[in-house]
PDB file of C-alpha atoms in Angstrom:
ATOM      1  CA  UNK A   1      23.722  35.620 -44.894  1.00 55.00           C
ATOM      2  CA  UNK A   2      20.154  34.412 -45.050  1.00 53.00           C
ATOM      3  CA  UNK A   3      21.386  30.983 -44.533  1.00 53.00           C
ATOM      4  CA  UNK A   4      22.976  32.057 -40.927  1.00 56.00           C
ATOM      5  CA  UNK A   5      19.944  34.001 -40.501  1.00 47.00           C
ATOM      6  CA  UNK A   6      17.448  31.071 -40.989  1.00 49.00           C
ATOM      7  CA  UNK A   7      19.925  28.392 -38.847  1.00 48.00           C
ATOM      8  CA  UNK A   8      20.242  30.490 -35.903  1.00 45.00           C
ATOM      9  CA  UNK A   9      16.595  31.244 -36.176  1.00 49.00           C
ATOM     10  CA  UNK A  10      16.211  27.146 -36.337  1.00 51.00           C
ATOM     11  CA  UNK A  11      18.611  26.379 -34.095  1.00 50.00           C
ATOM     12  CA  UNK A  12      16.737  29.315 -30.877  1.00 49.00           C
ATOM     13  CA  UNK A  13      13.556  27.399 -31.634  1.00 50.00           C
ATOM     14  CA  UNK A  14      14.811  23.807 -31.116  1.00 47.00           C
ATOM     15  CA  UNK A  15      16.615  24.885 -27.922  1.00 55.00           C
ATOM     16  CA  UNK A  16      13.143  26.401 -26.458  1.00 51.00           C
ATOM     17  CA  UNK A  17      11.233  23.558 -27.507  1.00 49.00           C
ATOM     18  CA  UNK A  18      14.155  21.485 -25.351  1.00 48.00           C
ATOM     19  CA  UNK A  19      13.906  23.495 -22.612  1.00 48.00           C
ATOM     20  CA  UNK A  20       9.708  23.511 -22.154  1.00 45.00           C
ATOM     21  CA  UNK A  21       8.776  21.863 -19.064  1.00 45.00           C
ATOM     22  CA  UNK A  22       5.338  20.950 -18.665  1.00 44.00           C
ATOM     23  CA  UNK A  23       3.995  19.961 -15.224  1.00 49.00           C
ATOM     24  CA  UNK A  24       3.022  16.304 -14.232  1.00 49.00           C
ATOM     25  CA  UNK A  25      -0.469  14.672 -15.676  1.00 49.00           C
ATOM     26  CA  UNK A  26      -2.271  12.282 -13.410  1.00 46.00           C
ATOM     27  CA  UNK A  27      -4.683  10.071 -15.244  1.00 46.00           C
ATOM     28  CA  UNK A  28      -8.176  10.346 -14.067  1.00 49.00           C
ATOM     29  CA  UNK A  29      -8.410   7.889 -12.291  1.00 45.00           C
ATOM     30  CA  UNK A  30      -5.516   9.268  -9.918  1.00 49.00           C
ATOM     31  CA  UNK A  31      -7.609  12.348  -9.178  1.00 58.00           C
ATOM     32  CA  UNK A  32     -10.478  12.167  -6.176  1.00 70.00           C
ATOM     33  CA  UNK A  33     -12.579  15.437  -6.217  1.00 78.00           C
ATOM     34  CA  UNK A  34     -13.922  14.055  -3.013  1.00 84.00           C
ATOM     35  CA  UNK A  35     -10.233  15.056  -1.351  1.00 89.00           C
ATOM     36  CA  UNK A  36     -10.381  19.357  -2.477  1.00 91.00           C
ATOM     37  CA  UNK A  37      -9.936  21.825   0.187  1.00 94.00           C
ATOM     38  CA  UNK A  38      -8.091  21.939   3.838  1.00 96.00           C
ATOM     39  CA  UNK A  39      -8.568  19.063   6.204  1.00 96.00           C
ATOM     40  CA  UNK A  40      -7.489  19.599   9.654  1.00 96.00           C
ATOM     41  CA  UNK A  41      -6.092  16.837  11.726  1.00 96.00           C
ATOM     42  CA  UNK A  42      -8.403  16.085  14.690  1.00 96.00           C
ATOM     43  CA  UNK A  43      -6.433  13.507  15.965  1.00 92.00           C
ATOM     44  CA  UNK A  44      -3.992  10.760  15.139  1.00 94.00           C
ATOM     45  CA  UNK A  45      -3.189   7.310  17.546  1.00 94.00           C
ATOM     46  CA  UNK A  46      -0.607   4.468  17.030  1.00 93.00           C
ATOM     47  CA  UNK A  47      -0.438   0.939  17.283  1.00 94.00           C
ATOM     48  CA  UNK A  48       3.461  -0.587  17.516  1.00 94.00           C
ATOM     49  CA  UNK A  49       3.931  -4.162  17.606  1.00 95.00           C
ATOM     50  CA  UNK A  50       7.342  -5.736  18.245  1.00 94.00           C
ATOM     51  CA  UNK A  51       7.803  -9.580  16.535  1.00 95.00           C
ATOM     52  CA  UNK A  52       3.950  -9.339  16.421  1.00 92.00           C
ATOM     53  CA  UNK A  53       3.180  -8.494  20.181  1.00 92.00           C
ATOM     54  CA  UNK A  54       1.234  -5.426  20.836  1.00 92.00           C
ATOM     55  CA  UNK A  55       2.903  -2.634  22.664  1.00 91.00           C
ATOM     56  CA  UNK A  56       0.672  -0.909  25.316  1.00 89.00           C
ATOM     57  CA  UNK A  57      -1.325   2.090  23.495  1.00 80.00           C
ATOM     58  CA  UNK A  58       0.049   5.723  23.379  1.00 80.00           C
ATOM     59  CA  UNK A  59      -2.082   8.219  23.968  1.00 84.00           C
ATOM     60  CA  UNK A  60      -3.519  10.144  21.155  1.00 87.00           C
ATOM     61  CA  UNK A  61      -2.154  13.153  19.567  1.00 88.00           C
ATOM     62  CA  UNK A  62      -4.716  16.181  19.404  1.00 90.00           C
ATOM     63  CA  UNK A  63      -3.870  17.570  15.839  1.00 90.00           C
ATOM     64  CA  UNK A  64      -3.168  21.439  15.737  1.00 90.00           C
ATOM     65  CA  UNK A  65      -3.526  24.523  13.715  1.00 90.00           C
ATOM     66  CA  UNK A  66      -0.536  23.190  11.826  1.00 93.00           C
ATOM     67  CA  UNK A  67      -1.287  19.933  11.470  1.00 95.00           C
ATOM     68  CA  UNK A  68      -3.293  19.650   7.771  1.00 95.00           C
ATOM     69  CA  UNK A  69      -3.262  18.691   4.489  1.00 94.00           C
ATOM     70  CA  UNK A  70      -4.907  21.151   1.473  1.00 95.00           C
ATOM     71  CA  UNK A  71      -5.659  19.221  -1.759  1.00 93.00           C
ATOM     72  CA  UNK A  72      -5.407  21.452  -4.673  1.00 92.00           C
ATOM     73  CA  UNK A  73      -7.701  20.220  -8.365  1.00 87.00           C
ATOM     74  CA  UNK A  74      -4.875  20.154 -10.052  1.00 86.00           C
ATOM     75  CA  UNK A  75      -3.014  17.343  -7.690  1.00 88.00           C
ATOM     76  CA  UNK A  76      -0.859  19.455  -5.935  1.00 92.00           C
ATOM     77  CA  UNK A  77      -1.149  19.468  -1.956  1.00 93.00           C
ATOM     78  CA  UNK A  78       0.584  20.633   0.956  1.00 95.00           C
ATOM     79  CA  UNK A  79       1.513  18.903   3.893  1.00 94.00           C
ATOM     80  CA  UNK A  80       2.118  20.706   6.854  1.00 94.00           C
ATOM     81  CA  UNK A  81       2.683  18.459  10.183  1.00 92.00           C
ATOM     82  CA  UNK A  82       3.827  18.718  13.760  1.00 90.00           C
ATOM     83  CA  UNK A  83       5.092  15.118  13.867  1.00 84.00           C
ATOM     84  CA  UNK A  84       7.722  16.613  11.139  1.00 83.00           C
ATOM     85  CA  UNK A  85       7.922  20.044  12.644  1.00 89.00           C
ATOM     86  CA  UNK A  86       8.004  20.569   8.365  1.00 91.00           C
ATOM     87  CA  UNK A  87       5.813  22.173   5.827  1.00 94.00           C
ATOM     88  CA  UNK A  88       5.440  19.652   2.699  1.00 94.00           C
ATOM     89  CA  UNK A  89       4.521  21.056  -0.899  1.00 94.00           C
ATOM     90  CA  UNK A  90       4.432  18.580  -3.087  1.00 94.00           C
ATOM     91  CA  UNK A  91       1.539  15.798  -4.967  1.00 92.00           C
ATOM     92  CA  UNK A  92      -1.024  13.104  -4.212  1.00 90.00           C
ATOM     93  CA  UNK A  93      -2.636  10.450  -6.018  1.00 87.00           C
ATOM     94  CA  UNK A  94      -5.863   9.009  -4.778  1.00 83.00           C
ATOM     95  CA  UNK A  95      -7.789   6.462  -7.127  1.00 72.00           C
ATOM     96  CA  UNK A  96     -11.415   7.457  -7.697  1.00 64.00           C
ATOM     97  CA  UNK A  97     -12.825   4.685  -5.422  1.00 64.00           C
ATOM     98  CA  UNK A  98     -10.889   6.861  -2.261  1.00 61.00           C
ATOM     99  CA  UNK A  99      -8.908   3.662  -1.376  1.00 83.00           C
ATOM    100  CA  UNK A 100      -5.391   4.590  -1.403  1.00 87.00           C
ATOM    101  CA  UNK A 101      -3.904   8.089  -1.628  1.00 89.00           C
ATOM    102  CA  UNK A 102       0.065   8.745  -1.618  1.00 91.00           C
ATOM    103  CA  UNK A 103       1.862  12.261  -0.889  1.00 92.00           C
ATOM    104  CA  UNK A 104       5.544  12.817  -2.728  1.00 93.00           C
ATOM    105  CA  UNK A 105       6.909  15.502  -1.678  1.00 92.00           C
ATOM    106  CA  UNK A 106      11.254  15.679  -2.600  1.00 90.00           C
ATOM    107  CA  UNK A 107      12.238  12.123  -1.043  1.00 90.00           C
ATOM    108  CA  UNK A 108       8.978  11.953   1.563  1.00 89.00           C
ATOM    109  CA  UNK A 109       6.744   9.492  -0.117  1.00 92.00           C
ATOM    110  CA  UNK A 110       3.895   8.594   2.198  1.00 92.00           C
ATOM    111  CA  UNK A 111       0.977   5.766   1.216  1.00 92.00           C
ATOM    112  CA  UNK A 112      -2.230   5.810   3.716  1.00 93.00           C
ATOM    113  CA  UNK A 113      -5.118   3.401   3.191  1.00 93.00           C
ATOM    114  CA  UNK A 114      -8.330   5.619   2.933  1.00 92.00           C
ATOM    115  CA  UNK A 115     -10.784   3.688   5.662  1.00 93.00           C
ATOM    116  CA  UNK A 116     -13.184   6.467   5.560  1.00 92.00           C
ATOM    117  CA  UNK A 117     -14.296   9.712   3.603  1.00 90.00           C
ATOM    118  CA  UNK A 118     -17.310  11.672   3.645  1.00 91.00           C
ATOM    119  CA  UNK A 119     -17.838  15.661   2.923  1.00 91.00           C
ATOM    120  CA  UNK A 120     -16.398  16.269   6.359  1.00 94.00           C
ATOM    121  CA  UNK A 121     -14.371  13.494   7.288  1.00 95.00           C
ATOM    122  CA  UNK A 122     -11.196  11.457   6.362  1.00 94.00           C
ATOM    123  CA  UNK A 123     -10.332   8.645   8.673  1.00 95.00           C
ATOM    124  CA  UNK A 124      -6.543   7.835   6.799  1.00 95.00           C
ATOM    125  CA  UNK A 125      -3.960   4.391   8.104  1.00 95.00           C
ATOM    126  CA  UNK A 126      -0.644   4.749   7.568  1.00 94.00           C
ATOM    127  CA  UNK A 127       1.513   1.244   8.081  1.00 94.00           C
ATOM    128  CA  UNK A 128       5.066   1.362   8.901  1.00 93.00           C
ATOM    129  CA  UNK A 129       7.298  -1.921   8.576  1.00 94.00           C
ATOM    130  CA  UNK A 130      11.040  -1.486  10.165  1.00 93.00           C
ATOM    131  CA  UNK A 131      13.680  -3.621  12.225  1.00 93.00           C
ATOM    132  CA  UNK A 132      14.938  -2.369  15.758  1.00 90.00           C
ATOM    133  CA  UNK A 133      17.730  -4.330  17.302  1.00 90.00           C
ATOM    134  CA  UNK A 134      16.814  -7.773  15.283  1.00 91.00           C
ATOM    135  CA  UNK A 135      13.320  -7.163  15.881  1.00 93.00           C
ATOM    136  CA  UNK A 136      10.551  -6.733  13.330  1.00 96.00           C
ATOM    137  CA  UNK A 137       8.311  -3.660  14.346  1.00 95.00           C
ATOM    138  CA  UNK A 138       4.858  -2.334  12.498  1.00 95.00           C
ATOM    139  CA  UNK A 139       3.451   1.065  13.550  1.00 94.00           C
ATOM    140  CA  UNK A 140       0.052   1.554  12.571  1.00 94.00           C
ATOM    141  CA  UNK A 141      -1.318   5.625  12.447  1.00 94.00           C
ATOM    142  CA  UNK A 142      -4.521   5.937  12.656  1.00 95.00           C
ATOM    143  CA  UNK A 143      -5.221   9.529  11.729  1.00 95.00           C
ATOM    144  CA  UNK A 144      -8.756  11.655  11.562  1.00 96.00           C
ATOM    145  CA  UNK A 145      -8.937  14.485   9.508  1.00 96.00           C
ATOM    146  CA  UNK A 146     -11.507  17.020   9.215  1.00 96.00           C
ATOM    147  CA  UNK A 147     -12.659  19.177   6.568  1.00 93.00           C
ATOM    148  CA  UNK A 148     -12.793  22.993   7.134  1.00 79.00           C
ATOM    149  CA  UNK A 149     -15.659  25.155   5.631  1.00 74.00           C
TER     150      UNK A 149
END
């Protein structure tokens, strides 16, 4: 009887052990302290360019109360955009020198090239490659974010 006692006893602590999940590690060097808190978007402007020609400019999108990104210290972040119409929880990576930074949120995997950062200020590019009708097209956001208090 001991026997069954002691196997079952083994057999409830593998299964627990199995079932752990522990939540995603970034390196260090994935982690930018610089990036913590809510940054409101200011405003964001596109450049499209079909087979390499420049489209004429559109005009610039004045962010909104919904349009932000909150960077949490332990690399979680929320995404929550007009341009969507969504709410995004999800991740980010940003290497320590604040050149790159990707979101993952589900199948939404954005990359933006950091071009500027400072205690208030993140100046973020975001560059799109795709094919309309045969043609090669690049969009280029340019998007301004500022940090709230």
């Amino acid at each position: 009887m001991k026997k069954i006692y002691g196997f079952l006893l083994l057999a409830l602590v593998v299964i627990n052990t199995g079932c752990k999940q522990d939540p995603p590690v970034l390196p260090a060097s994935l982690r930018n302290t610089q990036l913590l808190g809510k940054w409101n978007l200011a405003f964001m402007q596109s450049e499209k360019y079909i087979d390499g020609d420049k489209e004429p400019d559109s005009s610039p999108l004045i962010g909104t109360a919904n349009d932000y990104f909150i960077f949490e210290a332990d690399n979680r972040a929320t995404l929550s955009s007009t341009i969507y119409q969504k709410l995004f929880q999800g991740y980010y990576s940003a290497n320590t020198a604040a050149s790159t930074l990707a979101f993952k949120s589900g199948d939404l995997l954005i990359r933006y090239n950091v071009a500027a950062l400072s205690i208030t200020q993140m100046e973020l590019v975001e560059t799109i490659n795709t094919n309309e009708a045969g043609s090669s097209v690049t969009i280029i956001n340019y998007y301004t974010y500022n940090r709230l208090p």
